[in-house]
XYZ file of C-alpha atoms in Angstrom:
432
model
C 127.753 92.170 30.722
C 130.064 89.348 30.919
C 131.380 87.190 33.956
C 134.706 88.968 33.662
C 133.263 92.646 33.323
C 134.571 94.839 35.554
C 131.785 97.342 37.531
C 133.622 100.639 36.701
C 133.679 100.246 33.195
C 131.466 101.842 30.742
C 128.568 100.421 29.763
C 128.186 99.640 25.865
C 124.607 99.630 26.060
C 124.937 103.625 26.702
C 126.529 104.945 23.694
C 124.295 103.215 21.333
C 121.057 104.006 22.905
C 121.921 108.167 22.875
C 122.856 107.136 19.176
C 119.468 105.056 18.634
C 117.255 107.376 20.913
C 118.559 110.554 19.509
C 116.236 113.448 20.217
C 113.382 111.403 21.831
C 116.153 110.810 24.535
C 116.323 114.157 24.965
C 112.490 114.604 25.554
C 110.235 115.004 27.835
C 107.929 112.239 29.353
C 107.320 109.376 27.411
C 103.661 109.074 25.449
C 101.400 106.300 24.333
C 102.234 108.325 20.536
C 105.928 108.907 21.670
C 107.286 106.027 23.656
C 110.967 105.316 25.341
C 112.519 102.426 23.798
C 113.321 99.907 26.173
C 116.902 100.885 25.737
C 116.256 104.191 27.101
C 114.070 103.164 29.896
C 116.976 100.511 30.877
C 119.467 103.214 30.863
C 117.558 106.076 32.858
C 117.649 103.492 35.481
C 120.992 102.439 35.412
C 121.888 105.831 35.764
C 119.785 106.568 38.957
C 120.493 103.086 40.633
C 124.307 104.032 39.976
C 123.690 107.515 42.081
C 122.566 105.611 44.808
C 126.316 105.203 46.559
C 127.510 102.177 48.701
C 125.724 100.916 51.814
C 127.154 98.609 54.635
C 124.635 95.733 55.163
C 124.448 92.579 57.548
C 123.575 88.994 56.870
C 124.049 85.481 56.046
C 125.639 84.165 53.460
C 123.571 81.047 51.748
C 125.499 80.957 48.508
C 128.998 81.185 47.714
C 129.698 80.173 44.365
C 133.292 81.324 42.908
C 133.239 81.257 38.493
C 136.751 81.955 37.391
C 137.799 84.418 40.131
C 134.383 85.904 40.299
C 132.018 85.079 43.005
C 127.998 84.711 43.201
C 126.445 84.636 46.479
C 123.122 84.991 48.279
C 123.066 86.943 51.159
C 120.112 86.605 53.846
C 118.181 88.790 56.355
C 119.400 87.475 59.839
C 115.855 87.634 60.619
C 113.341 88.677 57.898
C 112.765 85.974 54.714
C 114.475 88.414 52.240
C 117.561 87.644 49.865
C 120.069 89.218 47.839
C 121.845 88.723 45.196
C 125.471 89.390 45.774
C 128.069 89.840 43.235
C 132.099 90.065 43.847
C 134.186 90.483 40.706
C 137.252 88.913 40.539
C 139.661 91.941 41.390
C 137.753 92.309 44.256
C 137.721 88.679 45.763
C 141.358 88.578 44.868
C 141.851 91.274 47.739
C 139.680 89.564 50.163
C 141.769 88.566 53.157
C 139.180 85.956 54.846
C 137.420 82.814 53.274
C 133.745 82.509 53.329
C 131.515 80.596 52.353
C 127.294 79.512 52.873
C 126.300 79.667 56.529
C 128.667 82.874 57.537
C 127.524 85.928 59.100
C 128.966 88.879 57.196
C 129.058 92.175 56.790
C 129.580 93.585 53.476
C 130.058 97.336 51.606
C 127.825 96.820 48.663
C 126.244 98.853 45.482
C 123.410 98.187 43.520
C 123.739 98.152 39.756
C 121.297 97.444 37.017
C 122.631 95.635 34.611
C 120.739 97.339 31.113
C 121.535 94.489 28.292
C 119.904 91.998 30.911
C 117.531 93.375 32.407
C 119.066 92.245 35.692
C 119.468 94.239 39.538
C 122.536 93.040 41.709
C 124.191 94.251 44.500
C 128.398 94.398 43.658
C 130.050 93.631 46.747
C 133.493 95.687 47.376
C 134.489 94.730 50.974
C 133.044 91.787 53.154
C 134.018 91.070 56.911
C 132.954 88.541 58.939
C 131.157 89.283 62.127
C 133.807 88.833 64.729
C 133.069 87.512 68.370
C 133.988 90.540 69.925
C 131.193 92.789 67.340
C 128.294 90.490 68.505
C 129.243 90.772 72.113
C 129.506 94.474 72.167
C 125.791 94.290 70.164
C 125.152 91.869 72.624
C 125.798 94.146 75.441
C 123.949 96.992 74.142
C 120.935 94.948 74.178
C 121.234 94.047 77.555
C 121.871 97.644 79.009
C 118.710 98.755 76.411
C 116.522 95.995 78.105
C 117.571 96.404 81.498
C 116.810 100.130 81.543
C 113.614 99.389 80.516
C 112.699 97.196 83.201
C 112.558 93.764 81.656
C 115.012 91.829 84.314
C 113.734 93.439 87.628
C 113.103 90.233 89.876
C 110.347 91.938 90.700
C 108.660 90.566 87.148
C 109.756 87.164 87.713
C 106.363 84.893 88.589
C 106.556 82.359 90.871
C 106.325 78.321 90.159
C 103.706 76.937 90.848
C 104.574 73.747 93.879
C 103.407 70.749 91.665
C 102.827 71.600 88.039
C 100.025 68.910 86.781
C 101.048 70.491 83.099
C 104.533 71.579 82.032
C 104.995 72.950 78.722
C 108.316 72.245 76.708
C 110.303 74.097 73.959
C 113.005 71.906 72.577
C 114.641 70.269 69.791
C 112.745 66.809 68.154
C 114.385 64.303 69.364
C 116.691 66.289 71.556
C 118.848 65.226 74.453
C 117.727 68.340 76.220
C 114.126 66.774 75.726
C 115.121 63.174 77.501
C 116.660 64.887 80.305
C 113.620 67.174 80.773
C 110.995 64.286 80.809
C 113.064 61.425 82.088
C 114.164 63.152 85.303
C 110.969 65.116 85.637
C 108.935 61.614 85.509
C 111.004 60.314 88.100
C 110.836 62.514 90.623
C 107.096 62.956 90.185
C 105.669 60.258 87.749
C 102.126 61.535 87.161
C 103.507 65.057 85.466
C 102.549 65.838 81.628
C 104.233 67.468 79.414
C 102.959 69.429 76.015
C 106.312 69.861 74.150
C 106.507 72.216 70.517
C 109.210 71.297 68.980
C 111.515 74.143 67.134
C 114.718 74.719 65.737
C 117.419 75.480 68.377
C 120.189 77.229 66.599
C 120.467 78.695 63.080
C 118.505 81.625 61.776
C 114.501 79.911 62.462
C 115.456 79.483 66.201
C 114.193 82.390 67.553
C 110.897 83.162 65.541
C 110.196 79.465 65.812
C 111.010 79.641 70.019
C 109.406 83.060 70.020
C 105.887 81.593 68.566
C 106.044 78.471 70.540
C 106.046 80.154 73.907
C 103.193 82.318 73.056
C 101.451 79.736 71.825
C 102.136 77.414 75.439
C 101.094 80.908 77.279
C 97.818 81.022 74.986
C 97.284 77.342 76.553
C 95.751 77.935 80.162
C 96.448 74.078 81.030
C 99.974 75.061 81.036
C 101.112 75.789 84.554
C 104.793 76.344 83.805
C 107.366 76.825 80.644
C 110.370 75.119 79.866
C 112.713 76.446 77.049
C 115.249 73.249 76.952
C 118.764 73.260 75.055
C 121.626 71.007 75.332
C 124.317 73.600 75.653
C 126.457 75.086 72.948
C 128.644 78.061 71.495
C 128.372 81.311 71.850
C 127.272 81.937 68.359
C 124.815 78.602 68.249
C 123.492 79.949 71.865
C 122.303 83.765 69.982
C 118.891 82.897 69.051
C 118.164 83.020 72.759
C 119.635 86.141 73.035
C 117.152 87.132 69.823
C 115.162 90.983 70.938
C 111.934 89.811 69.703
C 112.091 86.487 71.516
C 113.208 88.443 74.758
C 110.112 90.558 75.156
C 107.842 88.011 74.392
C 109.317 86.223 76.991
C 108.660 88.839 79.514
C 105.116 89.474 77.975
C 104.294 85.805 79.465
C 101.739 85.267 81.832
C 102.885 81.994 82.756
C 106.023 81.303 84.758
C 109.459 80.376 82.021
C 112.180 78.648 82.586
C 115.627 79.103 80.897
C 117.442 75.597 80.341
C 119.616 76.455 77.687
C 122.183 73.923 79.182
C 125.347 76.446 79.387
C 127.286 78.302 82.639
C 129.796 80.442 80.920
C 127.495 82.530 78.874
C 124.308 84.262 79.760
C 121.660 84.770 76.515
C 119.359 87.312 77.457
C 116.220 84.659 77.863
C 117.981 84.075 81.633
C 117.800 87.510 82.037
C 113.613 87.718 82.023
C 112.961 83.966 82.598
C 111.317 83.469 86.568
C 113.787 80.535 86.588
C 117.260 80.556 85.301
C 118.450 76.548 85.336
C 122.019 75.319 84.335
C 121.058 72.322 82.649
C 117.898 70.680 81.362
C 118.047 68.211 84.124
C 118.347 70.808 86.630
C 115.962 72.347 85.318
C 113.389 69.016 86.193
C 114.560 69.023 89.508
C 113.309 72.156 90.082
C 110.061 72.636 88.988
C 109.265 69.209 89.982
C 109.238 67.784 93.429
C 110.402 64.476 94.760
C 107.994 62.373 95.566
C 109.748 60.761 97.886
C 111.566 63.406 99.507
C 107.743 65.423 99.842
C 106.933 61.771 101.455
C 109.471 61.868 103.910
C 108.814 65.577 104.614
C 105.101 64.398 105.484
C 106.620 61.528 107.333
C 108.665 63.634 109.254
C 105.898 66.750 109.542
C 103.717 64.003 111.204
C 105.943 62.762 113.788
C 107.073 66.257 114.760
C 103.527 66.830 115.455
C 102.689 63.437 117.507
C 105.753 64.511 119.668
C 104.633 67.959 119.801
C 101.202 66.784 120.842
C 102.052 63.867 123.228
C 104.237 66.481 125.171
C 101.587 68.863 125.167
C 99.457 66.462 126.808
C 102.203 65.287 129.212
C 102.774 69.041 130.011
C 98.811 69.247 131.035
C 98.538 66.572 132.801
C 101.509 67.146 135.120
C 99.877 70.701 135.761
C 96.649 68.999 137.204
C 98.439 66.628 138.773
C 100.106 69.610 140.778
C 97.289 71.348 141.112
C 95.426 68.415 142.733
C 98.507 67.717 145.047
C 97.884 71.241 146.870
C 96.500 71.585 150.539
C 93.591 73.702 149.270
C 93.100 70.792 147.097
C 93.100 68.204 149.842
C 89.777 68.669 151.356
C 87.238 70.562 149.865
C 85.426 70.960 152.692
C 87.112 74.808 153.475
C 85.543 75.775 149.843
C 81.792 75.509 151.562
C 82.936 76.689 155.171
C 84.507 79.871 154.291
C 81.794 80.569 151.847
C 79.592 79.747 154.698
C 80.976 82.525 156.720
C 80.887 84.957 153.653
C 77.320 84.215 153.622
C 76.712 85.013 157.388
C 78.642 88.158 157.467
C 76.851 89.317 154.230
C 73.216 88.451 156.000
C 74.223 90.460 158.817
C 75.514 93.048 157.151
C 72.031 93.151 155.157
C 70.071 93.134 158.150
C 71.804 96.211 159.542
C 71.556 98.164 156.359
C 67.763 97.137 156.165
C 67.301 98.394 159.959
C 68.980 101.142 159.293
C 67.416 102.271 156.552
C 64.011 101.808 158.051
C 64.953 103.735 160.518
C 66.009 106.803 158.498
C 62.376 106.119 156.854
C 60.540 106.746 160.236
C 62.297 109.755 161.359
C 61.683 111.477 157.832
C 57.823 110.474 157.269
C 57.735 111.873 161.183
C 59.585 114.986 160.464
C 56.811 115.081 157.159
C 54.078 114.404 159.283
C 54.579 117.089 161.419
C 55.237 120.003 158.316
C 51.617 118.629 157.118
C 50.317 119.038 159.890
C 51.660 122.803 160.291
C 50.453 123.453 157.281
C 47.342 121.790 157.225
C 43.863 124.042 157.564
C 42.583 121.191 160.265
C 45.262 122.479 162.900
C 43.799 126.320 162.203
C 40.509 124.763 162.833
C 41.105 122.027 166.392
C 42.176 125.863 167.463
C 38.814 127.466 167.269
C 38.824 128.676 164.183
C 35.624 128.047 161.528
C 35.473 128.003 158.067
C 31.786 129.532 156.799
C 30.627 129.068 153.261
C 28.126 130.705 151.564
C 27.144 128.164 148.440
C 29.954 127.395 146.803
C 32.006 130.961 147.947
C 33.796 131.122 151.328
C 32.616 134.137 153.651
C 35.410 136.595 153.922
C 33.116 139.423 155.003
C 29.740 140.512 156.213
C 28.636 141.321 152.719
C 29.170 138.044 151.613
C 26.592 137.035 154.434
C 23.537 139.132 153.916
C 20.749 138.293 156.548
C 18.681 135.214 155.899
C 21.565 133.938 153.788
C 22.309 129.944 154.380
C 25.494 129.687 155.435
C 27.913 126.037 155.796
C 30.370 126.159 159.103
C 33.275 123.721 158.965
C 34.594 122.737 162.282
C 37.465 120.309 163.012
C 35.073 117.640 163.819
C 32.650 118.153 160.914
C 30.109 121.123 159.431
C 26.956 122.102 160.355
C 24.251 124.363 158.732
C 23.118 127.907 159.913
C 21.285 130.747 158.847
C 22.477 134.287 158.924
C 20.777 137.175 160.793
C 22.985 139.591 159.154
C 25.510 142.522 160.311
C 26.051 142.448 164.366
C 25.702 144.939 166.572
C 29.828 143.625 167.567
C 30.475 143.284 163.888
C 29.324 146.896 163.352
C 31.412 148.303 166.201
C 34.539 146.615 164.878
């Protein structure tokens, strides 16, 4: 195949390999004792790449090398490290209504074809397009809505800054203005603050893994008490690699607070989006993670003299309530304090001794009113009345049985007991 071939042509290699081959092209599976020539093997797939059809693919062009109308080109995953060969005969370029060349982001209607004679696997290229503005935003867009369903730029995800950061770690360019502005302004407003900077690529296609790994990396780091991402500004197009998927959700997957400082107000790349701090500039974005010194001085200053006035009125305040309270008439004198307690005490003592009387009282009448049940009750009353009570041993005599004749018998007056003997049954016993 020559420079100036055309891709719809026949290929001359065919015709004299069916002629060569003959009937082992017409056989079955090749054999160690009957092998496919090379030829045939060549043209098998030649004829299955060219079944394959056209395919629209996207990338970046690295080569662009026109020889005599036809072109040779490279074209380049935007984000994987893969390449391939592109090929654009001449009748095709000749139809091409934009120039490209190395560095453009295309999109291109290509077909593989396997060259046989060389041995050699291209992609022809039939119609390229570059990747307008207006694509990439719409892509751009669709991102955004995909994230943002998901969840990825609720505030509620966003971490809080720490108040002082003793270690702040930086992604920027070497050398970078966005670097100076970070550090210089930082260092003034709170000159004992460190930095750890990675430095990475900030536009072109290495941005975003090279962003994407240095972030995780400063997370990994637990030093690091907050994340600055620091660019000075640019395009649309040189701004994308912030707007990079992968790069996004790492971003969110942080642990430690980020902050956006791409350095840009028109356009929004979709780091702002999950970053707990969107700044507009790399300097603002030192101002705000930073304190002032000096303005955290004055606020002491000022925090302390709020206080000594606070407390020097509090004081006053007291004092002028003692003061009144000493100025009042029951303050005068404190003589009326002991009086009228004396008189408390007086009436109280009086009104104790009462109570005591006239509870003692109450006690009399009802041991009196006691006295005089017991003594109802009591067998000593039967017995100051005449009355006896006559034991015989241990059993009291409650007839004449119980006092056989010669029985000893014990008689209990109400002055004492006496013995006698019994002469048994009387005559005045007997007739009762």
């Amino acid at each position: 195949m020559t420079d100036s071939a055309d891709p719809v042509s026949a290929d001359p290699v065919s015709a004299e390999t069916d002629a060569r081959t003959g009937s082992a092209a017409r056989s079955g599976a090749a054999t160690a004792e009957s092998p496919w020539p090379v030829a045939r093997l060549g043209n098998e797939l030649h004829n299955y790449i060219a079944r394959l059809g056209a395919v629209w693919v996207e990338g970046e062009l690295t080569q662009w090398n026109d020889r005599r109308g036809n072109v040779y080109a490279k074209l380049k995953d935007l984000e994987a490290d893969v390449y391939l060969d592109l090929k654009v005969w001449s009748s095709t370029a000749a139809k091409l209504a934009d120039e490209f060349k190395a560095g453009d982001r295309i999109v291109a209607l290509v077909k593989p074809d396997y060259w046989v004679a060389g041995g050699q696997l291209s992609m022809i290229g039939y119609e390229l397009r570059h990747v307008g503005l207006g694509d990439l935003l719409e892509r751009l867009e669709r991102l955004r809505r995909q994230l943002a369903g998901e969840g990825l730029f609720d505030a509620s995800r966003r971490k809080r800054l720490p108040f002082l950061p003793h270690l702040i770690g930086l992604v920027t360019g070497r050398d970078s203005d966005a670097e100076k502005d970070v550090k210089t302004n930082a260092r003034l407003r709170w000159p004992e603050v460190q930095f750890r900077t990675v430095y990475t690529a900030v536009q072109g296609e290495r941005a975003a893994a090279e962003v994407t790994a240095a972030i995780r990396q400063l997370d990994a780091d637990p030093e690091v008490d907050v994340i600055i991402v620091a660019r000075g500004g640019g395009d649309f197009l040189n701004l994308l690699p912030f707007s990079d998927e992968t790069l996004v959700r790492a971003a969110a997957a942080l642990s430690t607070p980020l902050v956006s400082a791409i350095g840009h107000e028109a356009d929004r790349p979709l780091l702002d989006e999950v970053a707990s701090l969107r700044a507009s500039t790399p300097t603002d974005a030192a101002k705000r993670v930073v304190p002032d010194v000096e303005e955290e001085r004055a606020l002491i200053a000022e925090a302390r003299a709020r206080m000594h006035k606070r407390l020097l009125t509090l004081v006053a305040t007291e004092a002028d309530r003692i003061a009144q309270l000493r100025s009042r008439p029951a303050l005068q004198t404190t003589g009326w304090i002991v009086d009228s307690r004396a008189e408390d005490l007086a009436r109280w003592v009086v009104r104790g001794s009462e109570l005591a009387n006239l509870t003692v009282e109450r006690a009399e009448v009802t041991v009196r009113e006691l006295a005089a049940r017991l003594r109802t009750l009591s067998p000593k009353s039967t017995l100051e009345r005449g009355y006896a009570i006559v034991q015989a041993g241990d059993r009291a005599v409650r007839t004449v049985a119980d006092a056989p004749a010669g029985a000893e018998l014990s008689v209990t007056v109400a002055d004492g007991a006496f013995a006698a003997e019994s002469r048994g049954q009387s005559a005045v016993g007997a007739q009762k």
